[in-house]
Tab-separated table of C-alpha atoms and ligand atoms in Angstrom:
chain	number	residue	atom	x	y	z
N	1	MET	CA	9.292	-13.020	-8.559
N	2	ARG	CA	11.857	-10.364	-8.043
N	3	PHE	CA	14.891	-10.358	-10.483
N	4	VAL	CA	16.578	-7.960	-12.750
N	5	LYS	CA	17.630	-8.956	-16.225
N	6	PHE	CA	19.164	-6.785	-18.811
N	7	GLU	CA	18.901	-7.223	-22.598
N	8	GLY	CA	19.985	-4.849	-25.393
N	9	GLN	CA	20.588	-1.231	-24.691
N	10	ALA	CA	19.017	-0.357	-21.306
N	11	PRO	CA	20.074	2.204	-18.767
N	12	ARG	CA	20.719	0.825	-15.278
N	13	GLN	CA	18.708	3.364	-13.526
N	14	ALA	CA	14.977	3.785	-14.368
N	15	HIS	CA	13.795	7.160	-15.697
N	16	THR	CA	17.336	8.520	-16.318
N	17	GLY	CA	19.870	8.521	-18.983
N	18	ILE	CA	17.453	7.602	-21.760
N	19	PRO	CA	19.195	8.012	-25.045
N	20	GLN	CA	17.914	10.507	-27.571
N	21	GLY	CA	15.321	9.119	-29.814
N	22	VAL	CA	14.545	6.200	-27.445
N	23	TYR	CA	11.347	5.997	-25.389
N	24	GLU	CA	11.184	4.238	-22.027
N	25	ARG	CA	7.899	2.433	-21.068
N	26	GLU	CA	7.454	0.963	-17.632
N	27	MET	CA	5.371	-2.183	-17.542
N	28	GLY	CA	4.500	-3.200	-14.079
N	29	LYS	CA	2.204	-5.103	-11.744
N	30	ALA	CA	0.494	-4.106	-8.622
N	31	GLY	CA	0.324	-0.390	-9.376
N	32	PHE	CA	4.137	0.475	-9.362
N	33	ASP	CA	4.793	-1.815	-6.492
N	34	GLY	CA	5.240	-5.229	-8.016
N	35	PRO	CA	7.547	-6.912	-10.556
N	36	VAL	CA	8.416	-4.279	-13.235
N	37	SER	CA	10.526	-3.869	-16.392
N	38	HIS	CA	11.466	-0.840	-18.362
N	39	ILE	CA	11.218	-1.336	-22.072
N	40	TYR	CA	13.200	0.923	-24.323
N	41	GLN	CA	11.536	1.475	-27.670
N	42	ALA	CA	12.299	3.288	-30.992
N	43	HIS	CA	8.911	4.879	-31.056
N	44	PRO	CA	6.509	6.582	-28.476
N	45	PRO	CA	4.163	3.924	-27.131
N	46	THR	CA	1.269	6.307	-27.625
N	47	ALA	CA	2.071	7.117	-31.230
N	48	TRP	CA	-0.743	4.909	-32.601
N	49	LEU	CA	-2.494	5.390	-35.850
N	50	ARG	CA	-5.979	4.452	-34.698
N	51	TRP	CA	-8.054	2.343	-32.395
N	52	GLU	CA	-10.665	-0.250	-33.317
N	53	GLY	CA	-13.045	-1.937	-30.697
N	54	VAL	CA	-14.139	-0.538	-27.409
N	55	LEU	CA	-10.755	-0.144	-25.657
N	56	ARG	CA	-9.101	3.149	-25.930
N	57	PRO	CA	-8.045	6.167	-23.731
N	58	ARG	CA	-11.153	8.384	-23.011
N	59	ALA	CA	-11.736	11.784	-21.679
N	60	PHE	CA	-14.700	13.714	-20.344
N	61	THR	CA	-15.532	17.136	-19.192
N	62	THR	CA	-17.836	17.907	-16.371
N	63	LYS	CA	-18.566	21.311	-17.842
N	64	ARG	CA	-21.070	19.661	-20.203
N	65	LEU	CA	-23.045	18.435	-17.299
N	66	ALA	CA	-25.928	20.910	-16.980
N	67	GLY	CA	-28.133	21.665	-13.932
N	68	VAL	CA	-28.210	20.956	-10.210
N	69	VAL	CA	-29.656	18.078	-8.366
N	70	PRO	CA	-30.498	17.807	-4.700
N	71	SER	CA	-28.498	14.898	-3.558
N	72	LEU	CA	-25.494	12.765	-4.458
N	73	TRP	CA	-27.885	9.929	-5.099
N	74	ASP	CA	-29.509	11.999	-7.929
N	75	ALA	CA	-26.103	12.778	-9.571
N	76	PRO	CA	-24.917	10.775	-12.603
N	77	VAL	CA	-22.678	7.856	-12.101
N	78	LEU	CA	-19.624	8.239	-14.203
N	79	ALA	CA	-17.890	4.832	-13.710
N	80	ARG	CA	-18.276	1.803	-11.659
N	81	SER	CA	-16.964	-1.698	-10.915
N	82	ALA	CA	-18.207	-4.420	-8.491
N	83	SER	CA	-16.839	-2.463	-5.470
N	84	PHE	CA	-16.245	1.039	-6.955
N	85	GLU	CA	-18.442	3.981	-7.987
N	86	MET	CA	-17.625	7.571	-9.152
N	87	ARG	CA	-20.220	10.322	-9.525
N	88	PHE	CA	-20.196	14.047	-10.272
N	89	TRP	CA	-22.562	16.141	-8.277
N	90	ARG	CA	-23.557	19.790	-8.561
N	91	HIS	CA	-25.950	21.587	-6.171
N	92	ASP	CA	-26.604	25.061	-4.871
N	93	THR	CA	-29.225	24.305	-2.061
N	94	ASN	CA	-29.230	22.314	1.150
N	95	SER	CA	-28.821	18.628	0.149
N	96	ALA	CA	-30.961	15.768	1.248
N	97	LEU	CA	-29.849	13.672	4.189
N	98	CYS	CA	-27.902	10.674	2.834
N	99	ARG	CA	-26.222	7.476	4.040
N	100	ASN	CA	-24.192	5.224	1.963
N	101	ALA	CA	-24.429	1.467	2.948
N	102	ASP	CA	-22.439	0.276	-0.054
N	103	GLY	CA	-19.052	1.436	1.075
N	104	ASP	CA	-16.740	4.199	2.299
N	105	LEU	CA	-17.029	7.426	0.352
N	106	PHE	CA	-14.673	10.326	-0.485
N	107	LEU	CA	-16.217	13.597	-1.611
N	108	PHE	CA	-13.724	15.926	-3.382
N	109	ALA	CA	-14.832	19.521	-3.388
N	110	HIS	CA	-13.885	20.724	-6.842
N	111	VAL	CA	-15.881	24.070	-6.568
N	112	GLY	CA	-17.634	25.664	-3.691
N	113	GLY	CA	-17.768	25.759	0.127
N	114	GLY	CA	-20.143	25.417	3.041
N	115	VAL	CA	-20.835	23.037	5.923
N	116	ILE	CA	-21.230	19.257	6.191
N	117	PHE	CA	-23.400	18.091	8.937
N	118	SER	CA	-23.127	14.430	9.908
N	119	ASP	CA	-23.393	11.910	12.797
N	120	PHE	CA	-20.064	13.328	14.040
N	121	GLY	CA	-20.900	17.134	14.046
N	122	SER	CA	-20.344	20.053	11.694
N	123	LEU	CA	-17.421	20.486	9.332
N	124	ASP	CA	-16.597	23.436	7.228
N	125	PHE	CA	-15.358	22.643	3.710
N	126	GLU	CA	-13.786	24.589	0.847
N	127	ALA	CA	-12.725	23.849	-2.687
N	128	GLY	CA	-9.726	21.422	-2.610
N	129	ASP	CA	-11.030	19.407	0.414
N	130	LEU	CA	-11.132	15.625	0.285
N	131	VAL	CA	-13.862	14.687	2.690
N	132	TYR	CA	-14.043	11.049	4.084
N	133	LEU	CA	-17.441	9.735	4.949
N	134	PRO	CA	-17.261	6.210	6.548
N	135	LYS	CA	-19.722	3.678	5.362
N	136	GLY	CA	-23.016	4.056	7.253
N	137	THR	CA	-22.510	7.756	8.198
N	138	ALA	CA	-25.599	9.975	7.740
N	139	TRP	CA	-24.614	13.353	6.236
N	140	ARG	CA	-25.971	16.422	4.463
N	141	VAL	CA	-24.446	19.595	2.958
N	142	GLU	CA	-25.438	23.269	3.457
N	143	PRO	CA	-23.562	25.012	0.681
N	144	SER	CA	-22.595	28.747	0.816
N	145	THR	CA	-22.386	28.834	-2.988
N	146	VAL	CA	-22.719	26.436	-5.953
N	147	CYS	CA	-20.798	23.287	-5.121
N	148	GLU	CA	-19.315	20.612	-7.426
N	149	TRP	CA	-18.190	17.326	-6.021
N	150	LEU	CA	-16.405	14.262	-7.433
N	151	SER	CA	-17.442	11.246	-5.327
N	152	ILE	CA	-15.280	8.085	-5.054
N	153	GLU	CA	-16.847	5.056	-3.285
N	154	SER	CA	-15.082	1.809	-2.312
N	155	ALA	CA	-16.844	-1.223	-0.929
N	156	GLN	CA	-13.668	-2.086	0.915
N	157	PRO	CA	-12.689	0.401	3.689
N	158	PHE	CA	-10.354	3.290	2.898
N	159	GLY	CA	-7.219	4.003	4.975
N	160	ILE	CA	-3.990	5.816	4.893
N	161	PRO	CA	-1.410	3.640	3.014
N	162	ASP	CA	1.707	2.537	4.585
N	163	ARG	CA	4.468	5.132	3.771
N	164	GLY	CA	7.259	2.684	4.311
N	165	LEU	CA	10.709	4.178	4.974
N	166	LEU	CA	9.392	7.687	4.150
N	167	GLY	CA	7.748	7.709	7.627
N	168	GLN	CA	4.299	8.492	8.977
N	169	HIS	CA	4.552	12.249	8.486
N	170	SER	CA	4.933	12.446	4.685
N	171	PRO	CA	3.458	13.277	2.330
N	172	PHE	CA	1.057	14.622	5.017
N	173	ASP	CA	1.003	14.324	8.744
N	174	PRO	CA	-2.228	12.615	10.007
N	175	GLY	CA	-2.291	15.613	12.459
N	176	VAL	CA	-3.516	17.860	9.606
N	177	LEU	CA	-6.751	15.848	9.260
N	178	GLU	CA	-9.714	17.782	10.520
N	179	SER	CA	-12.834	16.250	12.116
N	180	PRO	CA	-16.371	17.620	12.868
N	181	LYS	CA	-17.261	19.705	15.924
N	182	LEU	CA	-20.327	19.455	18.053
N	183	ASP	CA	-20.751	23.200	17.995
N	184	GLU	CA	-23.587	25.654	18.323
N	185	ARG	CA	-24.633	25.445	14.683
N	186	TYR	CA	-24.763	21.722	14.890
N	187	ALA	CA	-27.225	22.004	17.806
N	188	LYS	CA	-29.240	24.626	16.029
N	189	GLN	CA	-29.960	22.445	12.941
N	190	ARG	CA	-31.744	19.894	15.125
N	191	GLU	CA	-35.268	21.439	14.507
N	192	GLN	CA	-38.162	19.119	15.231
N	193	SER	CA	-39.884	18.019	11.936
N	194	GLU	CA	-40.008	15.044	9.637
N	195	TRP	CA	-36.541	14.078	8.323
N	196	PRO	CA	-36.055	11.503	5.658
N	197	ILE	CA	-32.634	9.762	5.141
N	198	MET	CA	-31.937	8.414	1.709
N	199	VAL	CA	-29.984	5.220	2.229
N	200	LYS	CA	-28.078	3.610	-0.702
N	201	ARG	CA	-27.634	-0.211	-0.398
N	202	ARG	CA	-26.811	-2.458	-3.394
N	203	GLY	CA	-27.130	0.679	-5.625
N	204	GLN	CA	-30.752	1.103	-4.673
N	205	ILE	CA	-32.132	4.143	-2.632
N	206	SER	CA	-34.493	3.514	0.217
N	207	THR	CA	-35.863	6.307	2.556
N	208	VAL	CA	-36.327	6.098	6.200
N	209	VAL	CA	-38.384	8.980	7.784
N	210	TYR	CA	-37.928	10.208	11.355
N	211	PRO	CA	-40.208	12.562	13.314
N	212	PHE	CA	-36.998	14.508	14.280
N	213	ASN	CA	-33.655	15.342	12.735
N	214	PRO	CA	-31.519	12.206	13.296
N	215	LEU	CA	-28.363	14.277	13.237
N	216	ASP	CA	-28.723	14.702	16.986
N	217	THR	CA	-25.397	13.603	18.356
N	218	VAL	CA	-24.540	15.025	21.734
N	219	GLY	CA	-21.183	13.142	22.081
N	220	TRP	CA	-18.920	10.628	20.472
N	221	LYS	CA	-15.638	8.825	20.984
N	222	GLY	CA	-13.692	6.470	18.813
N	223	SER	CA	-11.350	6.070	15.829
N	224	LEU	CA	-14.003	6.212	13.111
N	225	SER	CA	-15.108	9.543	12.037
N	226	VAL	CA	-15.704	11.907	9.128
N	227	ILE	CA	-12.346	13.623	8.345
N	228	LYS	CA	-11.125	15.992	5.651
N	229	LEU	CA	-7.749	16.654	4.070
N	230	ASN	CA	-7.083	19.667	1.933
N	231	TRP	CA	-4.572	19.295	-0.900
N	232	ARG	CA	-2.684	22.365	0.426
N	233	ASP	CA	-1.771	20.194	3.466
N	234	ILE	CA	-0.024	17.621	1.273
N	235	ARG	CA	3.754	18.167	1.031
N	236	ALA	CA	4.526	16.394	-2.235
N	237	VAL	CA	7.502	13.942	-2.399
N	238	ALA	CA	9.831	14.953	-5.187
N	239	SER	CA	13.392	14.386	-6.231
N	240	HIS	CA	15.542	16.601	-8.501
N	241	ARG	CA	17.200	13.497	-9.895
N	242	TYR	CA	14.420	10.972	-10.364
N	243	HIS	CA	10.774	11.070	-11.421
N	244	VAL	CA	8.857	9.506	-8.473
N	245	PRO	CA	5.921	7.201	-9.338
N	246	PRO	CA	2.303	8.342	-8.841
N	247	THR	CA	2.139	6.078	-5.788
N	248	ALA	CA	4.391	8.443	-3.998
N	249	HIS	CA	1.388	10.849	-3.987
N	250	CYS	CA	-1.149	8.301	-2.617
N	251	ALA	CA	-3.206	9.904	0.088
N	252	PHE	CA	-5.803	7.103	0.667
N	253	ALA	CA	-6.326	3.577	-0.467
N	254	SER	CA	-8.633	0.613	-0.081
N	255	ALA	CA	-7.965	-2.973	-1.203
N	256	SER	CA	-9.093	-2.074	-4.670
N	257	VAL	CA	-9.035	1.845	-5.045
N	258	ALA	CA	-6.106	4.326	-4.660
N	259	ILE	CA	-6.490	7.947	-4.491
N	260	CYS	CA	-3.288	9.803	-5.308
N	261	VAL	CA	-3.306	13.553	-5.184
N	262	PHE	CA	-0.874	15.438	-7.514
N	263	THR	CA	0.055	18.847	-5.953
N	264	PRO	CA	2.477	21.519	-7.129
N	265	ARG	CA	6.015	20.245	-7.058
N	266	PRO	CA	9.407	21.010	-8.655
N	267	ILE	CA	10.117	19.375	-12.019
N	268	GLU	CA	13.351	17.396	-12.081
N	269	SER	CA	16.406	19.494	-12.626
N	270	SER	CA	19.194	16.995	-13.119
N	271	ALA	CA	20.523	16.779	-16.582
N	272	ASP	CA	20.004	13.055	-17.101
N	273	ALA	CA	16.506	12.848	-15.298
N	274	LEU	CA	13.274	12.389	-17.139
N	275	LYS	CA	11.203	15.588	-16.596
N	276	VAL	CA	7.702	14.336	-17.497
N	277	PRO	CA	5.775	11.259	-16.307
N	278	PHE	CA	7.253	8.177	-17.866
N	279	PHE	CA	5.165	6.215	-20.356
N	280	HIS	CA	3.662	3.309	-18.529
N	281	SER	CA	1.488	0.266	-18.777
N	282	ASN	CA	-0.128	-0.074	-15.325
N	283	ASP	CA	-1.887	-3.228	-16.359
N	284	ASP	CA	-3.320	-4.265	-12.954
N	285	TYR	CA	-5.356	-1.078	-12.691
N	286	ASP	CA	-7.824	1.121	-14.706
N	287	GLU	CA	-6.761	4.768	-14.129
N	288	PHE	CA	-8.560	7.985	-13.910
N	289	VAL	CA	-7.183	11.514	-13.525
N	290	PHE	CA	-9.552	14.279	-12.431
N	291	PHE	CA	-8.055	17.773	-13.033
N	292	HIS	CA	-8.827	20.202	-10.289
N	293	SER	CA	-6.744	23.322	-10.860
N	294	GLY	CA	-3.536	24.683	-12.435
N	295	ARG	CA	-1.987	23.483	-15.702
N	296	PHE	CA	-1.263	19.767	-15.927
N	297	PHE	CA	2.217	19.629	-17.207
N	298	SER	CA	2.151	16.286	-18.978
N	299	ARG	CA	-0.957	17.203	-20.949
N	300	ASP	CA	-1.047	19.575	-23.850
N	301	SER	CA	-4.591	20.660	-22.880
N	302	ALA	CA	-6.350	19.653	-19.819
N	303	GLU	CA	-8.900	22.010	-18.211
N	304	PRO	CA	-10.145	21.972	-14.593
N	305	GLY	CA	-13.108	19.621	-14.410
N	306	ALA	CA	-11.750	17.268	-17.061
N	307	LEU	CA	-11.589	13.532	-16.338
N	308	THR	CA	-9.369	11.161	-18.247
N	309	PHE	CA	-9.595	7.302	-18.294
N	310	HIS	CA	-6.639	5.048	-19.135
N	311	PRO	CA	-7.786	1.329	-18.971
N	312	ALA	CA	-5.457	-1.570	-18.509
N	313	GLY	CA	-4.069	-2.575	-21.811
N	314	VAL	CA	-3.550	1.029	-23.004
N	315	PRO	CA	0.018	2.495	-22.482
N	316	HIS	CA	-0.031	6.137	-21.528
N	317	GLY	CA	2.340	8.991	-21.082
N	318	PRO	CA	3.124	12.625	-21.812
N	319	HIS	CA	1.537	14.408	-24.771
N	320	PRO	CA	4.024	15.403	-27.607
N	321	GLN	CA	4.195	19.129	-26.830
N	322	ALA	CA	4.768	18.476	-23.094
N	323	PHE	CA	7.409	15.930	-24.054
N	324	ARG	CA	9.249	18.344	-26.305
N	325	ASN	CA	9.149	21.202	-23.798
N	326	ALA	CA	10.171	19.131	-20.909
N	327	GLU	CA	13.881	20.194	-20.826
N	328	GLN	CA	13.000	23.808	-20.842
N	329	ARG	CA	10.939	23.405	-17.656
N	330	ALA	CA	13.706	21.754	-15.709
N	331	GLY	CA	13.549	22.926	-12.064
N	332	GLN	CA	10.280	24.922	-12.571
N	333	ILE	CA	7.251	24.248	-10.408
N	334	ALA	CA	4.578	22.136	-11.943
N	335	GLU	CA	1.452	24.063	-10.827
N	336	GLU	CA	-1.154	21.359	-10.970
N	337	VAL	CA	-3.645	19.806	-8.610
N	338	ALA	CA	-5.227	16.580	-9.763
N	339	LEU	CA	-6.624	13.359	-8.384
N	340	ASN	CA	-5.353	10.012	-9.719
N	341	ILE	CA	-7.791	7.381	-9.081
N	342	ASP	CA	-6.638	3.838	-9.681
N	343	VAL	CA	-9.167	0.911	-9.559
N	344	ALA	CA	-7.941	-2.817	-9.404
N	345	GLU	CA	-11.186	-4.102	-10.822
N	346	PRO	CA	-12.198	-3.639	-14.530
N	347	VAL	CA	-14.258	-0.447	-14.705
N	348	GLU	CA	-17.333	0.119	-16.692
N	349	ILE	CA	-17.771	3.670	-18.087
N	350	VAL	CA	-21.337	4.835	-17.725
N	351	ALA	CA	-20.935	8.726	-17.941
N	352	PRO	CA	-23.542	10.648	-19.831
N	353	PRO	CA	-22.427	10.481	-23.535
N	354	ALA	CA	-22.620	14.333	-23.826
N	355	MET	CA	-19.615	14.552	-21.435
N	356	GLU	CA	-17.226	12.651	-23.718
N	357	LEU	CA	-14.335	14.367	-25.544
N	358	HIS	CA	-14.159	11.916	-28.486
N	359	GLU	CA	-10.993	13.261	-29.948
N	360	TYR	CA	-8.933	12.298	-26.924
N	361	ALA	CA	-7.449	9.036	-28.302
N	362	ASP	CA	-5.989	11.065	-31.153
N	363	SER	CA	-4.380	13.595	-28.908
N	364	TRP	CA	-0.866	11.984	-29.120
N	365	ARG	CA	-0.740	12.376	-32.851
N	366	GLY	CA	1.899	15.116	-32.689
N	367	TYR	CA	4.522	12.421	-32.105
N	368	LEU	CA	3.749	10.872	-35.498
N	369	GLU	CA	3.735	14.221	-37.256
N	370	GLN	CA	7.074	15.022	-35.629
N	371	GLU	CA	8.518	11.740	-36.862
N	372	VAL	CA	7.135	12.220	-40.294
N	373	ALA	CA	8.573	15.724	-40.372
N	374	GLU	CA	11.963	14.573	-39.184
N	375	ALA	CA	11.951	11.746	-41.683
N	376	GLY	CA	11.155	14.171	-44.432
N	377	ALA	CA	13.824	16.483	-43.440
N	378	THR	CA	16.343	13.644	-43.393
N	379	MET	CA	15.222	12.633	-46.905
N	380	ALA	CA	15.484	16.211	-48.137
N	381	GLU	CA	19.046	16.502	-46.668
N	382	ARG	CA	19.969	13.334	-48.439
N	383	ALA	CA	18.621	14.608	-51.634
N	384	GLU	CA	20.723	17.766	-51.423
N	385	GLN	CA	23.881	15.735	-50.824
H	401	FE2	FE1	-0.945	6.242	-15.189
């Protein structure tokens, strides 16, 4: 169903010309690509008093996860659905040899660097790389320092989404994707000894042991490979007159999981344009944001390594301080790097309890306090008259 109806006072162009004291909330289907309405409200949609029951915005910090583990399969699962899984993995020694038979995998290098050896060769990585490991690939990591990874698994295959009229070279040209090399160091790591591969299938780990290193590829051809994309090779789509939706920053997507990468970009400068992310109810998806670096301009406080969760049914949007400061930041560069991971299936949060920042659902309270202060000031003015 595609139609546009107007009722009451509603600007004709989304995210622009929003009257003072009115708050716009986008309510849409299919992750910003389906039927949508903009609802103009007298109060911020996030200015709630309290939540009861299990549903609420949640936040976590990976800084509270202590210790290192030898493989991704030993790392804690943070969230999962029938065809999605997310983990956070820290290690400082050579990892076990792993294979994922449950789906395609992206490893985001939050901290660290080193080499990934796989069926396709050796690939250097650094912080800020998104490394794609196709389902069934055998791989292992030799870190040069302590490494922290966020893993994103999808049972359905990942691909590069259709960019539509934007063309195939934006927000990144597929030419910037790097693939492994069958170089000298790859040949050198093939020492003869017993090598186990830890295979994950249906969430269970089985181990197959070879009398040699099975990463012994001498050649390959085809359109399936380990690849990597660094966020610095993404050229963010932005408009000085219009706040583009998160989907404009989508780098990779499967049928049920979208990975959008927010990279530094100019904040809108046009006088009538909204300069912070619009309040929205993306009710066909559960949403995560993982903060990698910089200062996330729609959040009053978000540290690198933090993870937020906004489930369907919960409107979300900018924090009060960010909303108030938005006009002062017109035309400045939003220096932030974050992953926005949207999942079409209902997600179960299984992160270690120690990671949770329980005060997060109350972090929009500043809106209420401001309204109460303004109402108080108005009453005082009236009393003086
Ligand atoms: Fe969102």
